[in-house]
XYZ file of C-alpha atoms in Angstrom:
508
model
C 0.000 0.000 0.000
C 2.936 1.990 -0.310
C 1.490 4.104 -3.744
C -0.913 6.322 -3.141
C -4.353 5.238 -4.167
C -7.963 7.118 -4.582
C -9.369 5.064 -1.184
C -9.938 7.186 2.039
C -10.918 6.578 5.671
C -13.561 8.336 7.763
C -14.061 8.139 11.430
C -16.450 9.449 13.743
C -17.038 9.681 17.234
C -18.912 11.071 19.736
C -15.701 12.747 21.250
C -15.095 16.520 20.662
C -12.543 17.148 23.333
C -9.115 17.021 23.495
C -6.875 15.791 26.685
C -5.354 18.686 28.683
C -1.833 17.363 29.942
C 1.073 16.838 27.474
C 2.607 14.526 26.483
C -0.841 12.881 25.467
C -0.019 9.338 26.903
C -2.880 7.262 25.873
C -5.283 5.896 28.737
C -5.413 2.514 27.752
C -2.621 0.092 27.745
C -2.991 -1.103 23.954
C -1.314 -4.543 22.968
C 0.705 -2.907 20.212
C 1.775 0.540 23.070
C 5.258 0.720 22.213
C 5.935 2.637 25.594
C 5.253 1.844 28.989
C 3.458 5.737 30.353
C 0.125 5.636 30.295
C -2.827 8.064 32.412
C -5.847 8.301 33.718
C -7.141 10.883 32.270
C -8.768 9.970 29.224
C -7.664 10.197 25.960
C -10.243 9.937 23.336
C -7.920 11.602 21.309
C -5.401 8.830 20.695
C -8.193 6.141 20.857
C -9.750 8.253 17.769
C -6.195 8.132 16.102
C -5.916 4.143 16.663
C -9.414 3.400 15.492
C -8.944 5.145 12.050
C -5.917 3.173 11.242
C -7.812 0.100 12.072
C -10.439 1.383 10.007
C -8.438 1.860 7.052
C -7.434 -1.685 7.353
C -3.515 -0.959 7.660
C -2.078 -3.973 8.666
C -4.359 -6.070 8.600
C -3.223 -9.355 9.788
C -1.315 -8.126 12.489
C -4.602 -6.285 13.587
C -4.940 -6.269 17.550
C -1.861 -7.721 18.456
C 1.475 -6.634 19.533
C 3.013 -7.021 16.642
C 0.242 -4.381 14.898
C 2.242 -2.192 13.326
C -0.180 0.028 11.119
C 1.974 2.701 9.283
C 4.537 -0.123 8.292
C 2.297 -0.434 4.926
C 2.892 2.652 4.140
C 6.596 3.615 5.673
C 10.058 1.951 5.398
C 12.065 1.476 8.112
C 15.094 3.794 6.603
C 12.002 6.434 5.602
C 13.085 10.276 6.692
C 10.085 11.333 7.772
C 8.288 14.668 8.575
C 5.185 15.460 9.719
C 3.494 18.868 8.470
C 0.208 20.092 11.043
C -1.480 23.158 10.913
C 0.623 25.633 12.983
C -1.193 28.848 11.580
C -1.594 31.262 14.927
C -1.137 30.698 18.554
C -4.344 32.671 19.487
C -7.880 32.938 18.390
C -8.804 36.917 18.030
C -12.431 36.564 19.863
C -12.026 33.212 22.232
C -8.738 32.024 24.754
C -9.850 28.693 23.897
C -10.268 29.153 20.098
C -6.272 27.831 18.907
C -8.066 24.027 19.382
C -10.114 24.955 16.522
C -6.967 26.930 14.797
C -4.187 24.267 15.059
C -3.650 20.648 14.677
C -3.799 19.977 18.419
C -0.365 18.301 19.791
C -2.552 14.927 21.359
C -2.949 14.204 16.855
C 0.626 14.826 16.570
C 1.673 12.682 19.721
C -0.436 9.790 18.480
C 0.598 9.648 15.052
C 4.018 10.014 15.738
C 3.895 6.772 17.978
C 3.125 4.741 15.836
C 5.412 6.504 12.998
C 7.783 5.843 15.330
C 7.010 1.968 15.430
C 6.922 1.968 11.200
C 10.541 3.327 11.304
C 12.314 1.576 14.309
C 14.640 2.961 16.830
C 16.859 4.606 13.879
C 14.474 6.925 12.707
C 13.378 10.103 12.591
C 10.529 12.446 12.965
C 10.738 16.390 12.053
C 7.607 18.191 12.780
C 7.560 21.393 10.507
C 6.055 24.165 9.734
C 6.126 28.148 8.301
C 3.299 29.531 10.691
C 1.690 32.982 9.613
C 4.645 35.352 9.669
C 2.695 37.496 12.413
C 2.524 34.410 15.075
C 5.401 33.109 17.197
C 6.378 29.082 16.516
C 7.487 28.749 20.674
C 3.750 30.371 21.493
C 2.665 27.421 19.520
C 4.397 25.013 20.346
C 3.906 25.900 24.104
C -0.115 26.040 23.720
C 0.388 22.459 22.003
C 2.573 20.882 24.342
C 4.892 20.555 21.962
C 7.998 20.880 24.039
C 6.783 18.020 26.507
C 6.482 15.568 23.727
C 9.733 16.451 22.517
C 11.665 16.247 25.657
C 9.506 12.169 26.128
C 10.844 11.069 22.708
C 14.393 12.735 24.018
C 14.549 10.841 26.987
C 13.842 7.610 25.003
C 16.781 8.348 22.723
C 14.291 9.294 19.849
C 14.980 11.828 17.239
C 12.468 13.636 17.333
C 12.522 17.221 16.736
C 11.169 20.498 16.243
C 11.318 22.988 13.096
C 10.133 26.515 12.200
C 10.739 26.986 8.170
C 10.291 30.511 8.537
C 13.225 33.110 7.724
C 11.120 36.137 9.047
C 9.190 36.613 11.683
C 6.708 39.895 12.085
C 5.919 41.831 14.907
C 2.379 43.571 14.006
C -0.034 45.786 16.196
C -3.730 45.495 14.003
C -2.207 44.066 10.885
C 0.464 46.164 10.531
C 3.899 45.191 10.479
C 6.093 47.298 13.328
C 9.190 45.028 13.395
C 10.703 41.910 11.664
C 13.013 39.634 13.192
C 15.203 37.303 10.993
C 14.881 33.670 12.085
C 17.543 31.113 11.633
C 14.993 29.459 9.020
C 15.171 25.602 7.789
C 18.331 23.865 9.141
C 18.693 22.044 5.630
C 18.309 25.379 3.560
C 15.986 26.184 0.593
C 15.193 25.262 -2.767
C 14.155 27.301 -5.572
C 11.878 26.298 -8.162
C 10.696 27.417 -11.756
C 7.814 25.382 -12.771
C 8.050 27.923 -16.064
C 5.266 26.484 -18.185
C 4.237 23.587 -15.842
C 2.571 26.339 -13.375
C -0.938 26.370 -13.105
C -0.552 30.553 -13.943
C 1.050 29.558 -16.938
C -2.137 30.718 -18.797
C -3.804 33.121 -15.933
C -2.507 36.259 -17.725
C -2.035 38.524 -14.022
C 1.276 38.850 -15.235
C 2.504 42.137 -12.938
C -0.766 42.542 -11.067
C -0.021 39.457 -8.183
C -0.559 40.480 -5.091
C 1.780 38.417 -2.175
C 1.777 37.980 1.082
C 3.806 41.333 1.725
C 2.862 45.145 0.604
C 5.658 45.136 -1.776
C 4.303 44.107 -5.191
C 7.277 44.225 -7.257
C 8.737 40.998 -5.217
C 5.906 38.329 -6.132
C 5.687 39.795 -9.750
C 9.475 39.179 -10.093
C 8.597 35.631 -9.360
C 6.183 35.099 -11.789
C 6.783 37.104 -15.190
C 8.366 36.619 -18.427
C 7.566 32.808 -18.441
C 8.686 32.204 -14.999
C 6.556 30.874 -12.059
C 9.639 30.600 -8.970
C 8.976 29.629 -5.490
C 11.230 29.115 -2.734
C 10.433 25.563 -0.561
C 11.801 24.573 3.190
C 14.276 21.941 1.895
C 13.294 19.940 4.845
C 10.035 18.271 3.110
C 11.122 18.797 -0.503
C 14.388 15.922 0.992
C 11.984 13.936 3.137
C 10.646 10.757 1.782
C 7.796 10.974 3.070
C 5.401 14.111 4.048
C 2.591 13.256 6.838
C 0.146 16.083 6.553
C -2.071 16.449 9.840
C -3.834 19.641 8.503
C -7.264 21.236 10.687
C -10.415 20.793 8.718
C -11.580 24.267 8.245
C -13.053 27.053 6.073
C -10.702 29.824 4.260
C -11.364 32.901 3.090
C -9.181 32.627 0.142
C -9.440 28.946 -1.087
C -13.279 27.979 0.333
C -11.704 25.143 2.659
C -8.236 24.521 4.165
C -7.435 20.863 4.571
C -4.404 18.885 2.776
C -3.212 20.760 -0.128
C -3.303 24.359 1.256
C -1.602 23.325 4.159
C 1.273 23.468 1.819
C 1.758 26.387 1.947
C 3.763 26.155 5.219
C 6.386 24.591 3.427
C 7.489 28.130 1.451
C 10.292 29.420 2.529
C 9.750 33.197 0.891
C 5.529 34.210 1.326
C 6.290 36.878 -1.242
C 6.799 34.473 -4.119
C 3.287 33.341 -3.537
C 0.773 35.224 -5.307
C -2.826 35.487 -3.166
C -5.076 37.215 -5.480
C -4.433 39.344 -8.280
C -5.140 43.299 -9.121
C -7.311 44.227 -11.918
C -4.638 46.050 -15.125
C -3.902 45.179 -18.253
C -7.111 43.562 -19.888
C -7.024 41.545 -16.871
C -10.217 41.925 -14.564
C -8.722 40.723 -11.366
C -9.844 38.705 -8.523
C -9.621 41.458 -5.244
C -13.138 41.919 -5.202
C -16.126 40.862 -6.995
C -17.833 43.987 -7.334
C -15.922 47.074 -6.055
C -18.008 49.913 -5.380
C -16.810 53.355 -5.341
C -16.043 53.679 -1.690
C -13.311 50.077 -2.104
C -12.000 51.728 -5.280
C -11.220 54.718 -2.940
C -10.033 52.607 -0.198
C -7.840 50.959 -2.713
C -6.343 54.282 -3.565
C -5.076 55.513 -0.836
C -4.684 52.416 1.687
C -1.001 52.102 -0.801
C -0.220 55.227 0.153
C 0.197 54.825 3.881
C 1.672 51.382 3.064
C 4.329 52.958 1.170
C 4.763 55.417 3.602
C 5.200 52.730 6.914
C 7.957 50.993 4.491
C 10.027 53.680 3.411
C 9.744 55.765 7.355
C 9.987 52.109 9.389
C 10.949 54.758 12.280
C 7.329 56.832 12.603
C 5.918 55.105 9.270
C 4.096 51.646 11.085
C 2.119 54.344 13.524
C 1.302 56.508 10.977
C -0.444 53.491 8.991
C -1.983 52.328 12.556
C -3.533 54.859 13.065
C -4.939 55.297 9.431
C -6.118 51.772 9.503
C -8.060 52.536 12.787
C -9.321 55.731 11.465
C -10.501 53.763 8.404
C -12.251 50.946 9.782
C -15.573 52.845 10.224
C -15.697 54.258 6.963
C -14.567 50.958 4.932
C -15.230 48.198 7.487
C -12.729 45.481 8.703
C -12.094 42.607 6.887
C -14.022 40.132 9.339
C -17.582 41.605 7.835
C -16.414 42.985 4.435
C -14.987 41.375 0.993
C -11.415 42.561 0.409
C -7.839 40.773 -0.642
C -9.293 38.415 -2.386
C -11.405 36.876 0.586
C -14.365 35.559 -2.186
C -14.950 32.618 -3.956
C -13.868 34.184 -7.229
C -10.470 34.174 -5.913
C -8.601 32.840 -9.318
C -5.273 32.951 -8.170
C -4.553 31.137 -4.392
C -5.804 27.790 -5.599
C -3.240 27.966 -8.669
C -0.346 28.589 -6.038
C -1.588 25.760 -3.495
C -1.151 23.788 -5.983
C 1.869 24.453 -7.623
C 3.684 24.089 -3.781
C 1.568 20.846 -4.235
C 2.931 19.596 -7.460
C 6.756 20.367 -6.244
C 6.533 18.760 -3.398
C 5.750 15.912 -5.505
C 8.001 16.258 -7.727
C 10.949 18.510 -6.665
C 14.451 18.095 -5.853
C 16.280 20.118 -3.515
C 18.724 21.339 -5.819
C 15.623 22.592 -7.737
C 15.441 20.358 -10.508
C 12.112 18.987 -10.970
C 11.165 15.076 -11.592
C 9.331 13.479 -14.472
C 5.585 13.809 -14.456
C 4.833 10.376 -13.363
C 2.998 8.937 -10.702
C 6.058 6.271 -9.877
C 8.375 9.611 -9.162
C 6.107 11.060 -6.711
C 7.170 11.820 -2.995
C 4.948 9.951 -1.186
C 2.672 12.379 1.022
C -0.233 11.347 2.857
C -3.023 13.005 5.406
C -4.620 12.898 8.678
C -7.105 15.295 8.957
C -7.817 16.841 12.518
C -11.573 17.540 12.638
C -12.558 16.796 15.994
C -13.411 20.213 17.114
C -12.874 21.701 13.356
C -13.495 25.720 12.408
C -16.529 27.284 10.091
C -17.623 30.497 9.341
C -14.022 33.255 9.330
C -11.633 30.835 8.463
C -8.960 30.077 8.920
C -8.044 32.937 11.468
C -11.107 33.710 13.091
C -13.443 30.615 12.627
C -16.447 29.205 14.783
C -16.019 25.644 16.618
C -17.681 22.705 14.886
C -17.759 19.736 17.042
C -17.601 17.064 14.558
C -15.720 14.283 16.164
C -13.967 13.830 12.545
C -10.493 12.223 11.525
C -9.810 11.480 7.705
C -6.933 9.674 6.433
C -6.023 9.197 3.595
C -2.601 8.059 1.299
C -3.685 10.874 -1.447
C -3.827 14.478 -0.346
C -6.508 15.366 -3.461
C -8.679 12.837 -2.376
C -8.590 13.083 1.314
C -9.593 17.285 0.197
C -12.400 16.044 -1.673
C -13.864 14.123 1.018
C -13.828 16.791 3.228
C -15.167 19.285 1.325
C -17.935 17.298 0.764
C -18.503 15.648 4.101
C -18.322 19.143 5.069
C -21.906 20.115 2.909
C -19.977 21.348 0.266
C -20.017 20.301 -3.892
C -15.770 19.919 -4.738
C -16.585 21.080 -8.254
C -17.578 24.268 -6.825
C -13.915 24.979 -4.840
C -11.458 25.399 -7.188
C -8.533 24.263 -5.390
C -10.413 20.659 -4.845
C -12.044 20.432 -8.088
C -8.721 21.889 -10.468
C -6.631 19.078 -8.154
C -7.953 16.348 -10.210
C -7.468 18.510 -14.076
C -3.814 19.615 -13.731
C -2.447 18.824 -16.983
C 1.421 19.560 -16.226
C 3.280 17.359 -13.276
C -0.395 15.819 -12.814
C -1.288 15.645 -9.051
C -4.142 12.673 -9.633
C -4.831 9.876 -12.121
C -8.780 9.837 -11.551
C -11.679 12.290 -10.649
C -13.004 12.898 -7.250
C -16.434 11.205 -7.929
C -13.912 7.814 -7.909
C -13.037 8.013 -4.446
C -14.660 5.193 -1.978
C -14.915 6.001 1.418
C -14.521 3.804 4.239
C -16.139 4.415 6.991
C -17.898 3.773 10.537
C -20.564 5.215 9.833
C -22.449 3.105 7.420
C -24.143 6.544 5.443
C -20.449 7.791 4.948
C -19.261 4.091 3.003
C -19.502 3.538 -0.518
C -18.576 6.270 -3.235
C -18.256 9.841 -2.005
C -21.142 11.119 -4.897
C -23.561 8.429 -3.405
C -23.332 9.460 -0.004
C -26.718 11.367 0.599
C -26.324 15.467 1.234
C -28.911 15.274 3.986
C -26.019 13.344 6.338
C -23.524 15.717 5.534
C -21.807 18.213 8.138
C -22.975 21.560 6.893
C -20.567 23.577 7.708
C -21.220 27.737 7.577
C -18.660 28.851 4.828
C -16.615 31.729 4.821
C -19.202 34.728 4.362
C -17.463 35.731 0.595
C -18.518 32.383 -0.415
C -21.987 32.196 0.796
C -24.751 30.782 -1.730
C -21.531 29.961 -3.987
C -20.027 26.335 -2.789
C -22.516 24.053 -1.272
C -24.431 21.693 -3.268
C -27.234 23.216 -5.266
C -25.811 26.758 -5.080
C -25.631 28.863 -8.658
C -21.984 30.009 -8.468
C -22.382 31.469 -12.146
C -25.231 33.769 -10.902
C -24.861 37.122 -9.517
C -27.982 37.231 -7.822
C -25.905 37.118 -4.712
C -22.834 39.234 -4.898
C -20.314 39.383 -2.058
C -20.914 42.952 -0.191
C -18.604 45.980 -1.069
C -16.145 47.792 1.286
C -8.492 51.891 4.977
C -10.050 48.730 7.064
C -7.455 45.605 7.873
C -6.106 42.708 5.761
């Protein structure tokens, strides 16, 4: 079961907490345990974990003894592993509690890296990695996760197990705006640079000079991608890794309509400013900021550069001057957790073609940025466990509501396992681009088949069978993002414009 096939696993349970003590020992002594700890407090957590790989069938005749060893069908012993969660934000702007509906909570991590652990043998390794949002602090994270404490168990069992934060900056910012950036020491193994040139899914977008990045400065990202080239900058530490685990949080995005497997890949960039996010109307080319900008957002768009210029070239008084335009400007234009802005609307054209470009090098890429033959046989292998036991709707992925779903999906195929979500979630994949175009990528192809081929296995018996047949009525419905309301469930007209996205200096 080592290639990576259409198939994926669904469990649910009636469990939507998660253990408060780190390291996350399991409760119950299981026959296949490979450690002696174990607590009272229960763990529903790593029970949930267990169950899923039984449900998937992964080693099968070894099943419920001590020599059960589920992730040896799809690891080697000699694999170099890493395991990529969700590592976003440390905080939740309107609830303490909301970063266990924000990140891939560290009781997932703990029990999947058990029994990765068990796959690869005393020898291996484990790298947990990520590039949170440049505004958040990785130790905040990994403190609020328990990260450290399940670290220093593997440590003291003469595991090598680490830690690693693929950023090279890291922002200080007081309301969205940046007042100081720190250099970090970035991936220990370095960087690779890509140019997927005509293999990029913007090789026919025509945005050419109008990207927008992650940054204010323009001219950066539109360096990246012009004159033929499409460049991005990967974390060498999953582009060498045989095999990428993703354990990504099942939740909405303003940008891409869900966030699951493949946009989770985006914490593997090294550089956010050679990723475009949505692109600026010029040139012939409409854009994809807003869907129907009314006077006041053309306005807003106007001057809001200004200020931004301003901040970067005065980095001394510039960052308050901007503060306290953005604060003055909220009123008038509205903040972006109630308006459309940035791209933050289903007609966003342009994140779903970078997700999966990241996607299709991390298939295919070498670290000395050479890029393998298109063929399934040459493909890193990179599989997902979803985290959707308490799992985020509405504001995503910064600002979402709880959903208490109980959920894990696994999965060999990170396509697939997307697809299942989305629609598990209440939502049609053909309707959310980066699902739907996952499956039609012509150049360095990500899937062989379409997502109406995937079976589902599952516990509950309404979930098994083909995804299409599984009736809508037993479906999750999830709240979307409010710029893709009446636009990406099933039934919606997302060619109609009888709904349009509302109109709105306000924040990012």
């Amino acid at each position: 079961m080592k290639s990576q096939t259409e198939d994926v696993t669904v469990f649910q349970f009636d469990k939507t907490s998660y253990p408060e003590e780190p390291p996350f020992h399991p409760s119950d002594m299981f026959s296949e345990y490979p450690f002696g700890e174990t607590v009272d407090e229960p763990n529903p957590i790593y029970d949930g974990v267990r169950e899923t790989f039984r449900q998937a069938g992964l080693d099968e005749p070894n099943m419920d003894s001590a020599n059960w060893n589920p992730l040896s069908d799809v690891l080697e012993p000699d694999d170099d592993v890493v395991l990529k969660p969700n590592f976003v934000k440390e905080s939740h702007p309107r609830d303490p509690d909301g970063w266990k509906y924000v990140l891939t909570h560290g009781s997932v991590i703990r029990a999947v890296a058990d029994y990765v652990f068990k796959a690869l043998g005393d020898e291996g390794s484990v790298v947990v990695a990520d590039a949170p949002h440049t505004d958040s602090s990785f130790n905040a994270i990994c403190d609020v996760l328990g990260m450290y404490d399940i670290e220093a168990f593997y440590s003291d069992r003469g595991l090598d197990f680490s830690l690693v934060d693929l950023r090279k900056e890291e922002w200080e910012t007081n309301d969205g705006v940046v007042m100081n950036r720190r250099d970090l020491e970035g991936d220990p193994r370095g960087y690779s640079e890509f140019d997927l040139a005509n293999g990029s899914e913007f090789a026919d977008h025509g945005g050419e000079g109008h990207y927008y990045g992650a940054d204010f400065d323009k001219e950066q990202v539109n360096y990246h991608h012009r004159d033929g080239r499409h460049e991005y900058l990967l974390a060498s530490t999953p582009i060498s890794a045989d095999v990428v685990f993703s354990l990504p949080k099942l939740k909405t995005h303003k940008k891409a309509g869900i966030t699951v497997t493949l946009k989770n890949l985006v914490g593997i960039n090294g550089d956010k400013n050679y990723l475009p996010h949505h692109t600026e109307p010029g040139d012939g080319h409409p854009g994809d900021e807003h869907p129907d900008p009314s006077s006041k957002h053309q306005i807003e768009q106007l001057i809001a550069p200004l200020f931004i210029e301003f901040a970067n070239r005065f980095p001394k008084i510039g960052p308050r001057v901007l503060l306290l335009a953005k604060k003055a400007g909220k009123p008038i234009f509205g903040g972006t957790e109630e308006v459309i802005r940035q791209g933050n609307w289903w007609g966003n054209d342009t994140t779903w073609r970078m997700c999966l470009d990241l996607n299709k090098l991390l298939f295919y890429g070498n670290t000395d940025g050479s890029i393998r033959e298109a063929d399934p046989e040459n493909r890193k292998r990179h599989y997902s466990l979803v985290d959707g036991v308490i799992a985020g709707e509405g504001r995503g992925p910064m600002d979402p509501d709880p959903v208490n779903t109980g959920l894990f999906v696994f999965g060999t195929h990170p396509a697939s396992v997307d697809a299942s979500c989305a629609y598990l979630m209440g939502f049609d994949p053909d309707k959310i681009p980066i699902v739907r175009q996952s499956f039609r990528c012509e150049s360095y192809t990500i899937a062989e088949w379409d997502w109406t081929d995937i079976k589902i296995s599952s516990n509950r018996e309404a979930w098994s069978g083909p995804l299409p047949d599984i009736p809508v009525s037993t479906t999750l419905d999830f709240k979307p993002h409010f710029g893709w309301t009446d636009h990406i469930k099933h039934g919606d007209n997302i060619s109609g414009s009888e709904q349009t996205p509302r109109s709105t200096l306000g924040d990012d």
